[in-house]
Amino acid sequence: MTMMKISIKKYTAAAAVLLLMGSCSKDFLNRINPNKPVAEIFWSNEGEVQSAMATVYSPIRGQMYGYYGAYTGYQTMNRADDVWFLIGEERHTWEYVTFLNTAGTAESDFGSLYNGINRANVLLYNIGKVPMDENKKKELIAEASFLRGVYYFLLATNYGDVPLLLIPADVDPENKPSTPEADIWKQVITDFKAAKENLPVTRPAAEAGRVTKGAAIALLGKALVYTKQYGEAETELKALLTAPYNYDLVENFEDNFKDNTKLNKESVWELVYDGKYGSDGIWGSEGPNSRQGFIIPNFAGPAGTGAWFKLVPGISVVRDFIAEERPAGSDTRFDKRMYTSFYWKYSDYETGLTDGAWYGNLSFDKLWTESLAKISVNPGLVYPTVNGKEGRFLIKKYTNFFRNVSGGNSMYDAANTNNNFRLLRFAEVLLLHAEACAKNGNTAGAAASLKRVRDRAGLANKTWANADELMKEIIHQNELEFFFEGHRFFDLKRWYTYQDMKQIFVNNKKQGAENFQPKHYYLPIPESEINTNTKIQQNPLWR
Amino acid sequence: MRKTALLLLLSTCGSLAFAQQSQKVRGKVLDADNKPVAGATVNIKGSANGTKTDADGSFTLDVAKGKTLKITYVGMKEQEILVNDASTYSIVLQSGTELDEVVVIGYGTVKKSDLTGAVASVTGKDLQSNLAKSAAGALQGRVAGVSVSNAGGSPGAGMNINIRGIGSMGSTNPLYVIDGVFGDINTVDPNDIASLEVLKDASAAAIYGSRAANGVVIITTKGGKRSSPATLSLNAYTGVQSLPKKMKLMDGPQWKQFMRDQKELPPQAESFNANTNWQDEVFETAPVNKVNLDIAGGGERSTYSISGGYLKQKGILKSTGYESFNVRSKNTFNFFNDHLRLGNTFLIKSGDRKYANLVITDILRQNPLLPIYDDKVVGGYSTYAPWMKNLDNPVGNLNLYNNHVYQTDIMLNGYAEVDLFVKGLKYKLNVGINRTNGRNYNKADRRPDGTAQLQSYLNESAFFNNQWLIENTLHYDNTFDKHTISLLAGYSSQENSNRGFGAKRLDIPPGTDAIDAASPAEQSTSGSLQEAAMISQFGRAMYSYDNRYLFTATIRRDGSSKFGNGHRYGVFPSVALGWNVMNEGFFEKAKNTVNEFKIRATYGRLGNQEIANYTTQNITTYGINYIQGGAWWQGAIPGNSWVSPSNLTWEETETSNVGVDLAFLQSKLRISADYYVRNTKDILLSINQPPSAGKSGAPVMNAGTISNKGFEFLASYRDAIGEVNYNIGVNASAVKNKMKAITVGNTQEFGGYNPQGEGTVTWAKVGYPIGGFWLIQTDGLFQSDAEVQAYKSTNGTVIQPTAKAGDIKFVDHNGDGKIDNNDRQYMGSPFPSLAYGIRGGVDYKGVDFGFFFDGMYGNKIYNYTRARMETTGDINNYSIDLLNSWTATNTNTEIPRYTRTDPNSNGRRVSDRWLESGAFFRLKTMELGYTLPNAWLNKVTLKNARIYLAADNLFTVTKYKGYSPDLGPANNDNGVGQTGVMTAGADHGRYPLARTVMFGVQANF
């Protein structure tokens, strides 16, 4: 019996040990994520900084979402009178373009711009500790500063007062209130100046597409023009007209919008796309397998070309294009750029040209017929007549007019998505330079730059009596040169008071012109920020 | 502490069973009226040895002293007698009641009369599990407080089971325990269910601590009986499923005329003359067949049960279907005079689910003028014309895509239980292994999208889920005089790992079916590994005194790998009290009227850790790429994604429950009622952060408090009139759900369902139900432009300046003189104020008839399907109701004027125009059976046989205009896109529920 009791004691003790085993199993519960390396081991060599740099570029190039994304930003930024958005298409776009948007309107790119800023901040914050070549380090710092400057530039122009974050959210997780727009601009200029110091003038082939010193100067000049610091702007921009920079306009305007003439001499900065990278869909921008294709043709192309056909030219841009014909004896009747900007049937309005055929030799008549169902429900969408004939125009710029294949605008075929987006063309440098010169009273400088743009368009030589006349022409050329490139709204905002801008919209029969109010100079801080940031206040105009 | 307690126990009960000699025992079994009970079974407890009483109720048996005799007789209470020095025993059996049924609780069983928690127990028979296609489907409507709803009706898709309201913003699935192993209810063939117990309150579920906050469902599969010959049972049915309801749409000529009348008919449409009824083309009457075979029996020392099942079901949506087979084996073995008991359950299920990604609303919106086929188009099916809305050809979609989930689930459970050297003390080792291996297969042929052609692809991904569980438990059960105690202590550890990888290539050549067939030029790959581990210690003490006072206390401590060091462990205690009032002396007289009367009260805390793994770990984000120099530029950066706070810890649910169980009329009428308050604090929820921080994702945080208060009622009555036996049962439950507090962030709300990004419709706001509908109220139509101008705010501004006669008048809820999203107000919730089930059965001679109704009342549905059919911006087909659109001559209508530009936003999503009552009353199942007379069966050596005709989802009475009002949280099928608790009652276009009529046979050989 005693023996028995002892053995029971042993059993019980063993059982008790078993029960208490949990306390010594710390390792069993310690599970480290095997999918992703932990953050602590990053920042050990230049390669890692280089891969971090790719992520800083990413938000701006997002093919669907992102500031130049076809589904969100690109539709939103084209909210001026040069583009019409067809009824019945994306609801969020409709609200933005007709000035019925609210802080709750979907697909604001506010957040994606800050994604870029945070990544730039993370890179700039950590690069100091990376053992690598010091010159290379300076160049990478310049590149990250450049991109941060771009993101703040876009925030300032679109939203005005916004939070200013210069160190990573990880390091300083506090919510931030908005900083006045003027201070955001100061940061933009600081960043571009820093970029300008250490960016290379040219990139080796292996780095083609990454930003250069020229891009930094161009954007610095643009920021200075936007902030009306014309003197400094003129100096900066002028530097780009001479060596070591050999930017020039391409002879063929069309070459700015074709997939086999990417990164040409007119390109100051392009967003690079290539459908062959990634094959896991187009909608997700930042997945490891996301396809990095150029999607705008799928939105802008006419019906029947594999596109969704959501946009058409505004009425006024057609009117302004046909207002100035080329000199008698020219090979075309109209401004050369018009032939790249719009599809139309040449034989309707002029002789001597062969009518175009696209997307498997479809005639313009065919494109128009297919597109008419969507056009006809838009009240007021009537183009000026030419020679008494009905005006019929569709957007050609940034569609795949150069691919004569059926359904050639469809994003579902990777081969249709290889164009680059020309974010900053030398033509813009010229017009910004002209603008700065005109404002500084340097009429000769303004006229010279203006002439280069007009010459390429095939327009006659012209002289202007004074700076005001020059400015009028600069405004006009900006409208034509950058039709459907997302410039027009920000140009008008820069040049005109609210009343004038509204009148322009009304005169130009812009859709929703009557809804335009001072607050529409800006987009509201989106609800998603207002709801989560304890410190922020809505833009005063939107309160 | 534990050690001391155990030693204490040991010293109090020194006598050991093993050392005893056999002796001859005589006894007599009598009933309450002192009449002998002939044929009663007398068994030595824990062994196969036993005998039956003879005609005068007497028996003789060789029994060792200290053993217990168990005397059972059909219809009478089982009784146990401890064999002591006496050699004759007189045993009086009381007439039996259901209270003596044994109910399975966590890590053990308890007599129903000793139960203190809120536990619902249903048998396989009550579930009509012979008819069900899935175990979850069988449970629907059967148990008060348990809501089973459809995520989508496609064959093989899971269902949502939710116990006592929404207690969490994350997973609300209960914990399933299948023969002692944590598993998935979908792996169990309903025909294999012997009983199913739902542990609803904290006290009952507390032994499972963590993971039990959403309740526990314990499934016990069928086993064999000892000393019984092998029985072969067959259950087979064949049935047809059909679409019970179709949406009424315009046909081709109607649409053409309508658009012509509206002056909106595109000129190109004139030449289109097809008249396709897309609903007719994609839905079909589909067969379903199911066969189950099982063999069960047992020897002296073992029992066995082996079963197999096969289900083949085609979906009512063409091309969809589900095929599965399962095999199960459950065995028990006894050695050393029953002192060592071994057992196992092996279960394997292998299924092939074929689903469609056809967007259901595309069927309804596709233009009837579009023909089905077009041999000039790649793939052979026509594609939308440029003037039409860009919707898939529904028939083409079903045929050009091929989507399967092939999945094999294996569950292995083995246990060994040994009596230790103290009477009533035993040790159990329980080991469970679950494996789920499978493959997703998604293939698409080359196909059109308007004028464009889409590339073919093949995308396959394999998944390997492994889970193991080891549990060690010590049990001590004993009775001293009037004291009955039952103690449990246990330790368990478990690990779960999911590994998966996939590959996809584009342009897979026609006729091939392997990824290698396509060029690697366009390919993508993926892979992941998820691991989670948990360690738990738990204990339970149950005590009852004199069958009158019952007490249960439970505690469980769980450690989870999902939380950071220092925050891993949660401790979850509970207590329960029960009082069998009818056993009190003072109740003696009333006992003839009120046969049973028990009051229960429980309180407990439970945990929930159902969040993603590794959320508190800071990682580098990869795959944010760009292009440089014409080459892919792979990007990676730390600090890009939000990380959960390091002090993230368990979500805790606190439940208080009071309940009463009553029986009347010789226990023919039984009533149970429970009231509970369930508060969940520190809910685990992903909290959106300011976009200006520039980081992606949303960290999981302990974010707030949710409250559920509910009432459950259960009544049943069974009786006989002559040879007609009948029974009827009713269950009803009501629950009020509320977001009580939000403890993070800037606002007291979280947004939910947002159809196509067109506006957030469901919200969790403090003071309101989770997933409640917040919409702008409509107030009829403006009958004239003058009415529009007269509709002014207090400061005189016209509220809807862009409206015209025939447009919807919206209520300016915030009074700011304009209509926008700030005018949203609470308009109801997807959860019913009352959910109920009514079950009944009658049998007479060989004929039996059973029915089961279920229903809901007070719930709302957001009918996005209708929103799409009635919205007028696009050139697509419309609901036939649009023929009744407002015009100057047709003013008595609720349908606003037809306008493509819709300046007044009649089609806005955030509007109660799309909100409907979701109340329904449904004949869920009906079954008519005939048991063949024995005389016929003897000739073919059948023990018994029954044939039946049954129907599932036969009819539904509802005002809801969509396909089905039975809408739980959505799954991802058919383009629904959004999932989670906030999609409950949001009909984004779900796969319609089928009506099934079946004929079946059950036979035992």
Short mmCIF file of N, CA and C in Angstrom, two decimals, chain B residues 11-97:
data_model
loop_
_atom_site.label_atom_id
_atom_site.label_comp_id
_atom_site.label_asym_id
_atom_site.label_seq_id
_atom_site.Cartn_x
_atom_site.Cartn_y
_atom_site.Cartn_z
N SER B 11 -5.84 11.31 -0.62
CA SER B 11 -5.88 10.83 0.76
C SER B 11 -7.30 10.62 1.26
N THR B 12 -8.25 11.30 0.65
CA THR B 12 -9.63 11.14 1.11
C THR B 12 -10.26 9.86 0.56
N CYS B 13 -9.74 9.34 -0.49
CA CYS B 13 -10.37 8.16 -1.06
C CYS B 13 -9.33 7.07 -1.28
N GLY B 14 -9.12 6.36 -0.25
CA GLY B 14 -8.04 5.40 -0.29
C GLY B 14 -8.38 4.10 -0.99
N SER B 15 -9.62 3.72 -1.01
CA SER B 15 -9.95 2.39 -1.52
C SER B 15 -9.73 2.32 -3.02
N LEU B 16 -9.10 1.29 -3.45
CA LEU B 16 -8.73 1.18 -4.86
C LEU B 16 -9.48 0.03 -5.52
N ALA B 17 -9.95 0.30 -6.68
CA ALA B 17 -10.84 -0.64 -7.35
C ALA B 17 -10.13 -1.93 -7.78
N PHE B 18 -8.90 -1.82 -8.12
CA PHE B 18 -8.23 -2.97 -8.73
C PHE B 18 -8.11 -4.19 -7.80
N ALA B 19 -8.04 -3.91 -6.52
CA ALA B 19 -7.69 -4.97 -5.58
C ALA B 19 -8.87 -5.85 -5.18
N GLN B 20 -10.06 -5.65 -5.78
CA GLN B 20 -11.25 -6.32 -5.26
C GLN B 20 -11.53 -7.67 -5.90
N GLN B 21 -12.22 -8.52 -5.16
CA GLN B 21 -12.62 -9.84 -5.61
C GLN B 21 -14.04 -9.78 -6.18
N SER B 22 -14.34 -10.70 -7.08
CA SER B 22 -15.70 -10.82 -7.60
C SER B 22 -16.63 -11.44 -6.56
N GLN B 23 -17.89 -11.07 -6.64
CA GLN B 23 -18.89 -11.70 -5.79
C GLN B 23 -20.19 -11.79 -6.55
N LYS B 24 -21.04 -12.69 -6.14
CA LYS B 24 -22.32 -12.85 -6.83
C LYS B 24 -23.29 -11.83 -6.26
N VAL B 25 -23.93 -11.13 -7.16
CA VAL B 25 -24.86 -10.09 -6.72
C VAL B 25 -26.23 -10.41 -7.29
N ARG B 26 -27.23 -10.34 -6.44
CA ARG B 26 -28.61 -10.53 -6.91
C ARG B 26 -29.35 -9.21 -6.79
N GLY B 27 -30.32 -9.02 -7.67
CA GLY B 27 -31.07 -7.78 -7.56
C GLY B 27 -32.44 -7.89 -8.19
N LYS B 28 -33.25 -6.91 -7.87
CA LYS B 28 -34.59 -6.86 -8.45
C LYS B 28 -34.86 -5.42 -8.89
N VAL B 29 -35.38 -5.29 -10.08
CA VAL B 29 -35.64 -3.95 -10.61
C VAL B 29 -37.15 -3.72 -10.62
N LEU B 30 -37.54 -2.65 -9.97
CA LEU B 30 -38.97 -2.32 -9.87
C LEU B 30 -39.20 -0.92 -10.41
N ASP B 31 -40.44 -0.66 -10.81
CA ASP B 31 -40.74 0.71 -11.22
C ASP B 31 -41.32 1.48 -10.04
N ALA B 32 -41.72 2.69 -10.28
CA ALA B 32 -42.16 3.57 -9.20
C ALA B 32 -43.39 3.02 -8.50
N ASP B 33 -44.17 2.20 -9.24
CA ASP B 33 -45.37 1.60 -8.64
C ASP B 33 -45.07 0.22 -8.06
N ASN B 34 -43.79 -0.07 -7.86
CA ASN B 34 -43.36 -1.34 -7.29
C ASN B 34 -43.67 -2.55 -8.16
N LYS B 35 -43.86 -2.33 -9.45
CA LYS B 35 -44.06 -3.46 -10.35
C LYS B 35 -42.72 -3.86 -10.93
N PRO B 36 -42.50 -5.16 -11.12
CA PRO B 36 -41.20 -5.57 -11.68
C PRO B 36 -40.99 -5.07 -13.10
N VAL B 37 -39.75 -4.73 -13.40
CA VAL B 37 -39.41 -4.28 -14.76
C VAL B 37 -38.66 -5.41 -15.45
N ALA B 38 -39.31 -6.02 -16.43
CA ALA B 38 -38.68 -7.13 -17.15
C ALA B 38 -37.88 -6.58 -18.33
N GLY B 39 -36.74 -7.20 -18.58
CA GLY B 39 -35.96 -6.83 -19.77
C GLY B 39 -35.11 -5.60 -19.58
N ALA B 40 -34.97 -5.15 -18.33
CA ALA B 40 -34.07 -4.01 -18.11
C ALA B 40 -32.62 -4.47 -18.26
N THR B 41 -31.76 -3.58 -18.75
CA THR B 41 -30.37 -3.94 -18.95
C THR B 41 -29.58 -3.60 -17.69
N VAL B 42 -28.79 -4.57 -17.25
CA VAL B 42 -27.94 -4.33 -16.08
C VAL B 42 -26.50 -4.52 -16.55
N ASN B 43 -25.74 -3.45 -16.52
CA ASN B 43 -24.36 -3.52 -16.98
C ASN B 43 -23.42 -3.14 -15.87
N ILE B 44 -22.24 -3.75 -15.92
CA ILE B 44 -21.21 -3.27 -15.02
C ILE B 44 -20.58 -2.06 -15.70
N LYS B 45 -20.62 -0.98 -15.02
CA LYS B 45 -20.22 0.28 -15.65
C LYS B 45 -18.77 0.20 -16.11
N GLY B 46 -18.56 0.63 -17.32
CA GLY B 46 -17.20 0.65 -17.85
C GLY B 46 -16.78 -0.71 -18.38
N SER B 47 -17.67 -1.68 -18.49
CA SER B 47 -17.28 -2.96 -19.11
C SER B 47 -18.40 -3.40 -20.03
N ALA B 48 -18.15 -4.48 -20.75
CA ALA B 48 -19.18 -4.99 -21.65
C ALA B 48 -20.04 -6.02 -20.94
N ASN B 49 -19.68 -6.36 -19.73
CA ASN B 49 -20.41 -7.42 -19.03
C ASN B 49 -21.75 -6.91 -18.51
N GLY B 50 -22.74 -7.78 -18.65
CA GLY B 50 -24.04 -7.38 -18.15
C GLY B 50 -25.07 -8.45 -18.39
N THR B 51 -26.27 -8.14 -18.00
CA THR B 51 -27.35 -9.12 -18.20
C THR B 51 -28.66 -8.36 -18.34
N LYS B 52 -29.74 -9.10 -18.46
CA LYS B 52 -31.06 -8.46 -18.50
C LYS B 52 -31.93 -9.07 -17.40
N THR B 53 -32.89 -8.29 -16.96
CA THR B 53 -33.77 -8.81 -15.91
C THR B 53 -34.78 -9.78 -16.51
N ASP B 54 -35.17 -10.72 -15.71
CA ASP B 54 -36.15 -11.69 -16.20
C ASP B 54 -37.57 -11.15 -15.98
N ALA B 55 -38.56 -12.04 -16.18
CA ALA B 55 -39.95 -11.60 -16.18
C ALA B 55 -40.37 -10.97 -14.85
N ASP B 56 -39.77 -11.41 -13.73
CA ASP B 56 -40.16 -10.78 -12.46
C ASP B 56 -39.15 -9.71 -12.03
N GLY B 57 -38.35 -9.27 -12.99
CA GLY B 57 -37.48 -8.12 -12.74
C GLY B 57 -36.18 -8.48 -12.03
N SER B 58 -35.85 -9.76 -11.92
CA SER B 58 -34.68 -10.17 -11.17
C SER B 58 -33.47 -10.39 -12.07
N PHE B 59 -32.29 -10.25 -11.47
CA PHE B 59 -31.08 -10.56 -12.22
C PHE B 59 -30.02 -11.08 -11.26
N THR B 60 -29.03 -11.76 -11.81
CA THR B 60 -27.88 -12.23 -11.05
C THR B 60 -26.64 -11.92 -11.87
N LEU B 61 -25.59 -11.50 -11.17
CA LEU B 61 -24.41 -11.09 -11.92
C LEU B 61 -23.18 -11.22 -11.02
N ASP B 62 -22.04 -11.60 -11.63
CA ASP B 62 -20.78 -11.61 -10.88
C ASP B 62 -20.15 -10.22 -10.98
N VAL B 63 -20.00 -9.61 -9.83
CA VAL B 63 -19.47 -8.23 -9.84
C VAL B 63 -18.44 -8.08 -8.74
N ALA B 64 -17.39 -7.37 -9.04
CA ALA B 64 -16.40 -7.07 -8.00
C ALA B 64 -16.94 -5.96 -7.11
N LYS B 65 -16.57 -6.02 -5.87
CA LYS B 65 -16.97 -4.97 -4.94
C LYS B 65 -16.35 -3.63 -5.38
N GLY B 66 -17.10 -2.60 -5.23
CA GLY B 66 -16.59 -1.29 -5.64
C GLY B 66 -16.96 -0.93 -7.07
N LYS B 67 -17.48 -1.92 -7.78
CA LYS B 67 -17.93 -1.61 -9.15
C LYS B 67 -19.30 -0.95 -9.10
N THR B 68 -19.67 -0.39 -10.20
CA THR B 68 -20.97 0.27 -10.27
C THR B 68 -21.83 -0.47 -11.29
N LEU B 69 -23.04 -0.69 -10.90
CA LEU B 69 -23.99 -1.29 -11.85
C LEU B 69 -24.81 -0.17 -12.48
N LYS B 70 -25.04 -0.33 -13.76
CA LYS B 70 -25.85 0.67 -14.46
C LYS B 70 -27.10 -0.04 -14.95
N ILE B 71 -28.23 0.44 -14.55
CA ILE B 71 -29.48 -0.21 -14.92
C ILE B 71 -30.24 0.73 -15.83
N THR B 72 -30.54 0.25 -17.01
CA THR B 72 -31.25 1.11 -17.96
C THR B 72 -32.45 0.37 -18.52
N TYR B 73 -33.46 1.14 -18.79
CA TYR B 73 -34.63 0.58 -19.44
C TYR B 73 -35.28 1.72 -20.24
N VAL B 74 -35.71 1.35 -21.42
CA VAL B 74 -36.27 2.38 -22.30
C VAL B 74 -37.40 3.13 -21.61
N GLY B 75 -37.32 4.43 -21.62
CA GLY B 75 -38.40 5.25 -21.06
C GLY B 75 -38.24 5.50 -19.57
N MET B 76 -37.16 4.96 -19.01
CA MET B 76 -36.97 5.18 -17.58
C MET B 76 -35.61 5.80 -17.32
N LYS B 77 -35.54 6.45 -16.19
CA LYS B 77 -34.28 7.07 -15.79
C LYS B 77 -33.25 6.00 -15.54
N GLU B 78 -32.09 6.21 -16.04
CA GLU B 78 -31.02 5.28 -15.79
C GLU B 78 -30.60 5.40 -14.32
N GLN B 79 -30.21 4.27 -13.75
CA GLN B 79 -29.79 4.34 -12.35
C GLN B 79 -28.48 3.60 -12.14
N GLU B 80 -27.68 4.11 -11.22
CA GLU B 80 -26.41 3.46 -10.92
C GLU B 80 -26.38 3.03 -9.47
N ILE B 81 -25.80 1.87 -9.24
CA ILE B 81 -25.73 1.32 -7.88
C ILE B 81 -24.28 0.93 -7.63
N LEU B 82 -23.75 1.38 -6.53
CA LEU B 82 -22.40 1.01 -6.16
C LEU B 82 -22.47 -0.34 -5.43
N VAL B 83 -21.68 -1.31 -5.89
CA VAL B 83 -21.69 -2.63 -5.26
C VAL B 83 -20.80 -2.57 -4.02
N ASN B 84 -21.41 -2.84 -2.88
CA ASN B 84 -20.62 -2.86 -1.65
C ASN B 84 -20.66 -4.28 -1.06
N ASP B 85 -20.63 -4.39 0.20
CA ASP B 85 -20.61 -5.71 0.80
C ASP B 85 -21.92 -6.47 0.68
N ALA B 86 -22.99 -5.73 0.47
CA ALA B 86 -24.30 -6.38 0.36
C ALA B 86 -24.35 -7.26 -0.88
N SER B 87 -25.17 -8.31 -0.83
CA SER B 87 -25.24 -9.20 -2.00
C SER B 87 -26.59 -9.11 -2.69
N THR B 88 -27.57 -8.45 -2.11
CA THR B 88 -28.84 -8.26 -2.81
C THR B 88 -29.18 -6.77 -2.83
N TYR B 89 -29.80 -6.42 -3.95
CA TYR B 89 -30.11 -5.00 -4.15
C TYR B 89 -31.51 -4.87 -4.70
N SER B 90 -32.20 -3.87 -4.26
CA SER B 90 -33.50 -3.57 -4.84
C SER B 90 -33.39 -2.20 -5.51
N ILE B 91 -33.74 -2.20 -6.75
CA ILE B 91 -33.54 -0.97 -7.52
C ILE B 91 -34.88 -0.47 -8.04
N VAL B 92 -35.16 0.78 -7.75
CA VAL B 92 -36.41 1.37 -8.23
C VAL B 92 -36.08 2.36 -9.34
N LEU B 93 -36.63 2.10 -10.52
CA LEU B 93 -36.39 3.03 -11.65
C LEU B 93 -37.53 4.03 -11.71
N GLN B 94 -37.17 5.29 -11.79
CA GLN B 94 -38.17 6.33 -11.97
C GLN B 94 -38.49 6.44 -13.46
N SER B 95 -39.72 6.88 -13.72
CA SER B 95 -40.06 7.03 -15.14
C SER B 95 -39.12 8.08 -15.76
N GLY B 96 -38.73 7.78 -16.94
CA GLY B 96 -37.63 8.56 -17.54
C GLY B 96 -38.04 9.92 -18.03
N THR B 97 -37.10 10.78 -18.04
CA THR B 97 -37.35 12.10 -18.63
C THR B 97 -36.13 12.48 -19.45
#
